[in-house]
Coordinates of C-alpha atoms and ligand atoms in Angstrom, one line a residue:
M1 CA 31.8 -45.6 -42.6
T2 CA 35.4 -46.3 -41.7
D3 CA 37.2 -44.5 -38.9
L4 CA 41.0 -44.6 -38.4
I5 CA 43.2 -43.9 -35.5
S6 CA 46.9 -44.0 -36.3
Y7 CA 48.2 -44.9 -32.9
Q8 CA 51.9 -45.3 -33.4
S9 CA 53.6 -43.1 -36.0
G10 CA 54.2 -45.9 -38.4
K11 CA 55.7 -49.3 -37.7
P12 CA 57.7 -49.7 -34.5
D13 CA 61.2 -50.6 -35.7
F14 CA 62.5 -52.8 -32.9
V15 CA 61.3 -55.8 -31.1
K16 CA 59.3 -54.5 -28.2
A17 CA 59.6 -56.3 -24.9
A18 CA 55.9 -57.1 -24.8
A19 CA 56.1 -59.1 -28.0
Q20 CA 58.7 -61.3 -26.4
Q21 CA 57.7 -61.5 -22.7
V22 CA 53.9 -61.7 -22.7
L23 CA 54.2 -64.5 -25.3
S24 CA 57.6 -66.0 -25.5
K25 CA 59.0 -67.7 -28.6
Q26 CA 59.2 -70.8 -26.5
A27 CA 55.5 -70.7 -25.8
F28 CA 54.7 -70.3 -29.5
D29 CA 57.2 -73.2 -30.4
E30 CA 55.6 -75.5 -27.8
A31 CA 52.1 -74.8 -29.1
F32 CA 53.2 -75.4 -32.7
Q33 CA 54.8 -78.7 -31.7
E34 CA 51.7 -79.9 -29.8
I35 CA 49.0 -78.8 -32.2
T36 CA 50.8 -80.1 -35.3
Q37 CA 50.5 -83.6 -33.7
W38 CA 46.7 -83.5 -33.5
Q39 CA 44.7 -85.7 -35.7
G40 CA 43.5 -83.8 -38.8
Y41 CA 46.2 -81.1 -38.6
G42 CA 47.1 -79.5 -41.8
A43 CA 48.3 -75.9 -42.6
T44 CA 45.3 -73.8 -43.8
P45 CA 45.5 -72.4 -47.3
L46 CA 47.2 -69.1 -48.0
Y47 CA 45.6 -67.8 -51.2
S48 CA 47.0 -65.1 -53.4
L49 CA 44.3 -62.8 -54.8
P50 CA 46.1 -61.0 -57.7
S51 CA 43.0 -59.7 -59.4
L52 CA 41.7 -58.1 -56.3
A53 CA 45.1 -56.7 -55.5
K54 CA 45.1 -55.1 -58.9
D55 CA 41.6 -53.6 -58.4
L56 CA 42.7 -52.2 -55.1
E57 CA 45.9 -50.9 -56.6
L58 CA 48.1 -52.9 -54.2
G59 CA 51.2 -54.9 -55.0
T60 CA 50.1 -58.3 -53.7
L61 CA 47.2 -59.5 -51.5
C62 CA 47.2 -62.8 -49.6
Y63 CA 44.3 -64.3 -47.7
K64 CA 44.9 -67.0 -45.1
D65 CA 41.6 -69.1 -45.0
E66 CA 41.0 -70.5 -41.6
G67 CA 37.7 -72.1 -42.8
P68 CA 39.2 -75.6 -43.0
R69 CA 40.9 -75.5 -39.6
F70 CA 40.3 -78.9 -38.0
G71 CA 36.8 -79.0 -39.5
L72 CA 35.7 -76.3 -37.0
A73 CA 35.5 -73.5 -39.5
S74 CA 37.6 -71.0 -37.6
F75 CA 41.1 -70.2 -36.3
K76 CA 39.7 -70.5 -32.8
A77 CA 40.2 -74.3 -33.1
L78 CA 43.8 -73.6 -32.3
G79 CA 43.3 -71.8 -29.0
G80 CA 40.6 -73.2 -26.7
A81 CA 41.5 -76.8 -27.2
Y82 CA 45.2 -76.2 -26.6
A83 CA 44.5 -74.2 -23.5
A84 CA 42.2 -76.9 -22.2
L85 CA 45.1 -79.4 -22.4
H86 CA 47.2 -77.1 -20.3
V87 CA 44.5 -76.6 -17.7
L88 CA 44.0 -80.3 -17.4
K89 CA 47.8 -80.9 -17.2
R90 CA 48.2 -78.5 -14.3
E91 CA 45.2 -79.9 -12.4
I92 CA 46.1 -83.5 -12.8
E93 CA 49.7 -82.8 -11.9
R94 CA 48.4 -81.1 -8.7
R95 CA 46.1 -84.0 -7.9
M96 CA 48.6 -86.7 -8.6
G97 CA 51.7 -85.0 -7.3
Q98 CA 53.7 -85.9 -10.4
S99 CA 54.5 -84.4 -13.8
V100 CA 52.2 -85.1 -16.7
T101 CA 52.7 -84.4 -20.4
L102 CA 50.2 -82.8 -22.8
E103 CA 50.6 -85.9 -25.0
E104 CA 49.6 -88.2 -22.1
I105 CA 46.4 -86.3 -21.6
R106 CA 45.7 -86.1 -25.3
T107 CA 46.1 -89.8 -25.8
G108 CA 43.9 -90.8 -22.9
Q109 CA 46.4 -92.0 -20.3
W110 CA 44.7 -90.0 -17.6
A111 CA 41.1 -90.5 -18.9
Q112 CA 39.6 -91.3 -15.5
E113 CA 41.1 -88.2 -13.9
V114 CA 40.2 -86.0 -16.9
A115 CA 36.6 -87.1 -16.7
D116 CA 36.4 -85.5 -13.3
V117 CA 37.5 -82.0 -14.3
T118 CA 34.8 -79.7 -15.7
L119 CA 36.0 -77.0 -18.1
T120 CA 33.9 -74.0 -18.9
S121 CA 33.9 -70.7 -20.8
A122 CA 31.8 -67.9 -22.2
T123 CA 31.8 -67.5 -25.9
D124 CA 30.1 -65.8 -28.8
G125 CA 30.5 -69.0 -30.8
N126 CA 33.9 -69.9 -32.1
H127 CA 35.9 -70.1 -28.9
G128 CA 33.3 -72.3 -27.3
R129 CA 33.3 -74.6 -30.2
S130 CA 37.0 -75.0 -29.9
L131 CA 36.8 -75.7 -26.2
A132 CA 33.9 -78.2 -26.7
W133 CA 35.8 -80.0 -29.5
G134 CA 38.9 -80.1 -27.3
C135 CA 36.9 -81.5 -24.3
Q136 CA 35.4 -84.1 -26.6
M137 CA 38.8 -85.1 -27.9
I138 CA 40.3 -85.3 -24.3
G139 CA 37.2 -86.6 -22.5
A140 CA 36.5 -83.7 -20.1
P141 CA 33.0 -82.4 -19.3
C142 CA 32.3 -79.0 -20.9
R143 CA 29.9 -76.1 -20.0
I144 CA 29.6 -73.2 -22.4
Y145 CA 27.9 -69.9 -21.6
I146 CA 26.4 -67.9 -24.5
H147 CA 24.7 -64.6 -24.6
A148 CA 21.2 -63.7 -25.8
Q149 CA 22.3 -62.9 -29.4
V150 CA 24.4 -66.0 -30.2
S151 CA 22.7 -67.7 -33.0
E152 CA 20.9 -71.1 -32.5
G153 CA 23.1 -72.6 -35.2
R154 CA 26.2 -71.8 -33.2
A155 CA 24.7 -73.1 -30.0
Q156 CA 23.8 -76.4 -31.7
A157 CA 27.3 -76.8 -33.1
M158 CA 28.6 -76.8 -29.6
Q159 CA 26.0 -79.1 -28.3
A160 CA 26.8 -81.5 -31.1
L161 CA 30.3 -81.6 -29.7
G162 CA 29.0 -82.8 -26.3
A163 CA 29.0 -79.4 -24.5
E164 CA 26.3 -78.3 -22.1
V165 CA 25.3 -74.9 -23.5
I166 CA 23.8 -72.3 -21.1
R167 CA 22.1 -69.2 -22.7
I168 CA 22.0 -66.1 -20.5
E169 CA 20.2 -62.8 -20.8
G170 CA 22.6 -59.9 -21.6
D171 CA 25.7 -59.5 -23.7
Y172 CA 29.0 -61.2 -24.1
D173 CA 30.6 -59.4 -21.2
A174 CA 27.7 -60.6 -19.0
S175 CA 28.2 -64.2 -20.1
V176 CA 31.9 -63.9 -19.1
D177 CA 30.9 -62.7 -15.6
Q178 CA 28.3 -65.4 -15.1
C179 CA 30.7 -68.1 -16.2
R180 CA 33.4 -66.9 -13.8
R181 CA 30.9 -66.7 -10.9
E182 CA 29.5 -70.2 -11.4
A183 CA 32.9 -71.7 -12.0
Q184 CA 34.1 -70.3 -8.7
R185 CA 31.0 -71.6 -6.9
Y186 CA 31.2 -75.2 -8.3
G187 CA 34.9 -75.7 -8.7
W188 CA 35.0 -75.7 -12.5
F189 CA 38.0 -74.5 -14.5
V190 CA 37.5 -71.5 -16.8
V191 CA 39.3 -71.7 -20.1
S192 CA 38.8 -68.2 -21.4
D193 CA 40.2 -66.5 -24.4
T194 CA 40.2 -63.2 -22.6
S195 CA 42.3 -62.3 -19.5
W196 CA 41.5 -60.3 -16.3
P197 CA 43.5 -59.3 -13.3
G198 CA 44.8 -62.5 -11.7
Y199 CA 43.7 -64.7 -14.6
N200 CA 46.3 -65.0 -17.4
Q201 CA 47.6 -68.5 -18.1
P202 CA 44.7 -70.0 -20.1
P203 CA 44.4 -66.9 -22.4
R204 CA 48.1 -66.9 -22.8
D205 CA 47.9 -70.5 -23.9
V206 CA 45.0 -69.7 -26.2
M207 CA 47.1 -67.0 -27.9
A208 CA 50.1 -69.3 -28.1
G209 CA 47.9 -71.7 -30.0
Y210 CA 46.9 -68.9 -32.4
G211 CA 50.6 -68.5 -33.2
V212 CA 50.4 -71.6 -35.4
M213 CA 48.9 -69.3 -38.1
A214 CA 51.8 -67.0 -38.0
R215 CA 54.3 -69.9 -38.3
E216 CA 52.4 -71.3 -41.3
V217 CA 52.4 -67.9 -42.9
F218 CA 56.1 -67.4 -42.2
D219 CA 56.9 -70.8 -43.7
S220 CA 55.0 -70.1 -46.9
L221 CA 56.0 -66.6 -47.8
T222 CA 59.4 -65.7 -49.1
E223 CA 59.0 -62.0 -48.3
A224 CA 57.4 -60.4 -45.3
P225 CA 54.1 -58.6 -46.0
T226 CA 54.2 -54.8 -45.5
H227 CA 50.8 -54.7 -43.9
I228 CA 48.5 -57.2 -42.0
F229 CA 44.9 -56.3 -41.3
L230 CA 43.7 -58.2 -38.2
Q231 CA 40.1 -58.2 -37.0
A232 CA 39.7 -58.0 -33.2
G233 CA 37.2 -58.8 -30.5
V234 CA 39.1 -58.9 -27.2
G235 CA 42.4 -58.6 -29.1
G236 CA 43.8 -62.1 -28.6
L237 CA 44.1 -63.0 -32.3
A238 CA 45.7 -59.7 -33.2
A239 CA 48.1 -59.8 -30.3
A240 CA 49.2 -63.4 -31.0
M241 CA 49.8 -62.6 -34.7
A242 CA 51.6 -59.3 -33.9
A243 CA 53.9 -60.9 -31.3
S244 CA 54.7 -64.0 -33.3
L245 CA 55.3 -62.2 -36.6
R246 CA 57.5 -59.7 -34.8
Q247 CA 59.5 -62.6 -33.4
L248 CA 59.8 -64.4 -36.7
W249 CA 60.4 -61.4 -39.0
G250 CA 61.9 -58.9 -36.6
K251 CA 62.3 -55.4 -38.2
K252 CA 60.7 -56.7 -41.4
S253 CA 57.5 -57.7 -39.7
P254 CA 54.4 -56.0 -41.2
R255 CA 52.6 -52.9 -40.1
I256 CA 49.7 -54.0 -38.0
V257 CA 46.3 -52.6 -38.6
V258 CA 43.6 -53.7 -36.1
V259 CA 40.0 -53.7 -37.3
E260 CA 36.9 -53.6 -35.1
P261 CA 33.2 -53.0 -35.6
D262 CA 31.8 -49.5 -35.0
F263 CA 29.4 -51.1 -32.5
A264 CA 32.2 -52.7 -30.4
P265 CA 35.5 -50.7 -30.8
C266 CA 37.1 -51.4 -27.4
L267 CA 40.7 -51.4 -28.7
F268 CA 40.1 -48.4 -31.0
E269 CA 38.8 -46.5 -27.9
S270 CA 41.7 -47.7 -25.8
A271 CA 44.1 -46.4 -28.4
R272 CA 42.3 -43.1 -28.5
A273 CA 42.4 -42.8 -24.7
G274 CA 46.0 -44.0 -24.4
A275 CA 44.8 -46.6 -21.9
M276 CA 42.7 -49.8 -21.9
T277 CA 39.1 -48.7 -22.1
V278 CA 35.8 -50.7 -21.8
F279 CA 33.2 -49.8 -24.5
D280 CA 29.6 -50.0 -23.5
I281 CA 28.0 -52.0 -26.4
K282 CA 24.6 -50.6 -27.3
Q283 CA 23.9 -52.6 -30.4
E284 CA 25.1 -56.1 -31.5
T285 CA 27.2 -56.0 -34.7
I286 CA 26.8 -58.5 -37.5
M287 CA 30.4 -59.4 -36.8
A288 CA 29.4 -61.7 -33.9
G289 CA 32.9 -62.9 -33.0
L290 CA 34.1 -59.3 -32.7
S291 CA 31.3 -58.1 -30.4
C292 CA 33.4 -57.5 -27.2
G293 CA 33.3 -54.5 -25.0
A294 CA 36.3 -55.2 -22.9
P295 CA 39.8 -55.8 -24.2
S296 CA 41.9 -58.6 -22.9
P297 CA 44.6 -56.9 -20.7
L298 CA 47.1 -59.5 -21.8
A299 CA 46.4 -58.8 -25.5
W300 CA 46.4 -55.0 -24.9
E301 CA 49.9 -55.2 -23.4
I302 CA 51.2 -56.4 -26.8
L303 CA 48.9 -54.4 -29.0
Q304 CA 49.7 -51.0 -27.4
N305 CA 53.3 -51.5 -28.4
E306 CA 52.9 -53.3 -31.7
V307 CA 49.9 -51.8 -33.5
S308 CA 50.3 -48.9 -35.9
D309 CA 46.7 -48.2 -36.7
F310 CA 43.2 -49.0 -35.3
L311 CA 40.2 -49.0 -37.7
S312 CA 36.6 -49.2 -36.9
I313 CA 34.1 -50.2 -39.6
S314 CA 30.4 -50.3 -40.1
D315 CA 28.4 -53.4 -40.5
D316 CA 27.3 -52.6 -44.1
L317 CA 30.8 -53.2 -45.4
I318 CA 30.6 -56.9 -44.4
G319 CA 28.2 -58.3 -47.0
P320 CA 30.0 -56.9 -50.0
A321 CA 33.3 -58.3 -48.7
M322 CA 31.8 -61.8 -48.3
V323 CA 30.4 -61.5 -51.8
Q324 CA 33.8 -60.3 -53.2
L325 CA 35.4 -63.5 -51.9
V326 CA 32.8 -65.9 -53.2
R327 CA 32.4 -64.2 -56.5
P328 CA 35.9 -63.0 -57.1
S329 CA 37.5 -60.8 -59.7
G330 CA 39.3 -62.5 -62.6
D331 CA 40.9 -65.8 -61.7
D332 CA 41.1 -65.3 -58.0
P333 CA 40.0 -68.4 -56.0
K334 CA 36.4 -68.6 -54.7
I335 CA 36.4 -68.4 -50.9
E336 CA 33.4 -68.8 -48.5
A337 CA 33.9 -66.7 -45.4
G338 CA 31.8 -65.7 -42.4
E339 CA 30.9 -62.2 -41.1
S340 CA 33.8 -61.8 -38.6
G341 CA 36.3 -63.5 -40.9
V342 CA 36.0 -60.9 -43.6
A343 CA 36.3 -57.8 -41.4
G344 CA 40.0 -57.2 -42.3
L345 CA 39.1 -57.4 -46.0
A346 CA 36.1 -55.2 -45.6
A347 CA 38.3 -52.5 -43.9
L348 CA 41.0 -52.9 -46.6
M349 CA 38.4 -52.5 -49.5
S350 CA 37.0 -49.4 -47.7
V351 CA 40.3 -47.6 -47.0
C352 CA 41.6 -48.3 -50.5
Q353 CA 38.8 -46.1 -51.8
L354 CA 39.6 -43.2 -49.4
S355 CA 42.8 -41.5 -50.6
D356 CA 43.6 -39.8 -47.3
M357 CA 43.3 -43.1 -45.3
R358 CA 45.2 -45.0 -48.0
Q359 CA 48.0 -42.5 -47.7
K360 CA 48.0 -42.5 -43.8
L361 CA 48.2 -46.3 -43.9
G362 CA 51.1 -46.2 -46.4
L363 CA 49.2 -48.4 -48.9
D364 CA 50.3 -48.2 -52.5
H365 CA 51.0 -50.3 -55.6
K366 CA 54.0 -51.8 -53.9
S367 CA 52.2 -52.9 -50.7
R368 CA 52.1 -56.6 -49.9
V369 CA 49.0 -57.0 -47.8
L370 CA 48.1 -60.1 -45.7
L371 CA 44.6 -60.8 -44.4
I372 CA 43.6 -63.5 -41.9
G373 CA 40.3 -65.0 -43.0
S374 CA 39.6 -66.0 -39.4
E375 CA 36.4 -68.0 -40.1
G376 CA 34.7 -69.9 -42.9
V377 CA 30.9 -70.5 -42.8
T378 CA 30.5 -70.9 -39.1
D379 CA 26.7 -70.5 -39.4
P380 CA 25.2 -71.4 -42.8
V381 CA 21.8 -69.8 -42.0
I382 CA 23.4 -66.4 -41.3
Y383 CA 25.8 -66.8 -44.3
N384 CA 22.9 -67.5 -46.7
Q385 CA 20.8 -64.7 -45.3
I386 CA 23.6 -62.1 -45.7
M387 CA 24.3 -63.4 -49.3
Q388 CA 20.6 -63.0 -50.1
D389 CA 20.4 -59.5 -48.6
V390 CA 23.4 -58.3 -50.6
S391 CA 22.1 -59.7 -53.8
N392 CA 18.7 -58.0 -53.3
Ligands
PLP1 C1 36.0 -65.4 -36.6 C2 36.6 -64.6 -35.6 N1 37.6 -63.7 -35.9 C3 38.2 -62.9 -35.0 C4 37.9 -63.0 -33.7 C5 38.6 -62.0 -32.7 O1 39.4 -62.7 -31.8 P1 39.8 -62.0 -30.5 O2 38.6 -62.0 -29.6 O3 40.9 -62.9 -29.9 O4 40.3 -60.6 -30.8 C6 36.9 -63.9 -33.3 C7 36.6 -64.0 -31.8 O5 35.7 -64.8 -31.4 C8 36.3 -64.7 -34.2 O6 35.4 -65.6 -33.9

C-alpha cells in the first residue's frame, strides 16, 4: 500500500529562508572542501536507467548509488565522520585555548588530545558505522548504542572499525535517550544525526556532509531533475538534499517527495498535523535505517518549507525494488542496494501504477526523476534473505 499526502500545493517557487539559514551555502561548501580531501574520496556513480524509465512511462530516471561511498556502503559515511571532526575541533580548541583546523585533526597533529575525547551516538546501523570509521581515522574512542532490532551483521561492522557497541532493549528512540543520558554522566560527546532542543551543531554538520551528494549530482547533470524521491528516517538526508539542491538550482530545483515506511511515518504524520509529530513505532520495518519515530527538528524546519509531498509505503514493496535493480530491464546497469536504500525507488514504482497518485505528483513522460540509492549491501545476510524471499 502507498499513502500520499500532498503537503504543499506543488513545488515552492522561491528559495525559502530555511533552506539558506538552517544550512548555509558556506556550510555545504566547507563540508565539500573537507570531505573531498579524505583518502578514498571519489564521487559515487549516477546511473541512468532508461529502460526502467520507459517501463514507468517517465522521461528519464537517474539513480545515485551510494553503495561505494568510502567503502562503508552508505551515504552516511559523509555525515558522522565529518561531524566528529568538528566536535573534536571545538573541544580541542576549548582545551588548548587556540584555534585548530579540521585538517590538523584529520592528519594527527592533535593525536594525544584526540585520544582523550570519547565520541558516542545511537544508531540503527549506518550512522554509527560512519562515526566509528571517522573515530578510527582520527584516533578518538567511540561508543555506539544500538537498539534490540539492529542486525548482528551491522553491530559487527561497527566493532570491526574499533567501536564499543552497546545493545539496549527497546527501539531506536530509546537508544538515543540512553546514549544522551550516559554521555552526560561520563562527559562523552554525542555526535548525533538527529537534533533536539539545545542540541543542533553536530546534526547540522552531519547534514552539511550529506550535501556532498547534492554537489556531485549538480556537477554531473546538465538539466535539473523535475522530481527527487528521498527516503527519510529523522529527515536529515532529505533536508540536506532539499536545502542544497534549492541553493544550487534555485527555482529549477526539483519537486521533493519524501518517502517513509508505513511503520514509522513521523514526517508524513507531521505534515498531516501541520506540526512536528512523534510517531509511536509499534512494529519494526524492514527498512531499518528509516525506523525513526521522532523527526529531527532541524530537518523539519527545512522540510516543512521545501517538501511538496510525503509518501508512506509498505514493507512488501522493498524486495521487488531490490530485485528490479539487480535484475534490471533492458540494458540498465545492475545495482545491488539495501532495504532502506531502495525506498525511493519502491515508492516511485508503486505510484507510477496508480494513475491518481501519478497525476497528483505531476509525473508524466517528460518527468526527469532522481533517486538517491542511499545504501548498498550494508548487511549481506539480510540482503540475501530478502532476495531469496522475493524469488520464492
Ligand atoms: C540507508 C539509509 N537511507 C536513508 C536514511 C535516512 O536518513 P535520515 O535519518 O537522515 O532521514 C538512513 C538513516 O539511517 C539510512 O541508513
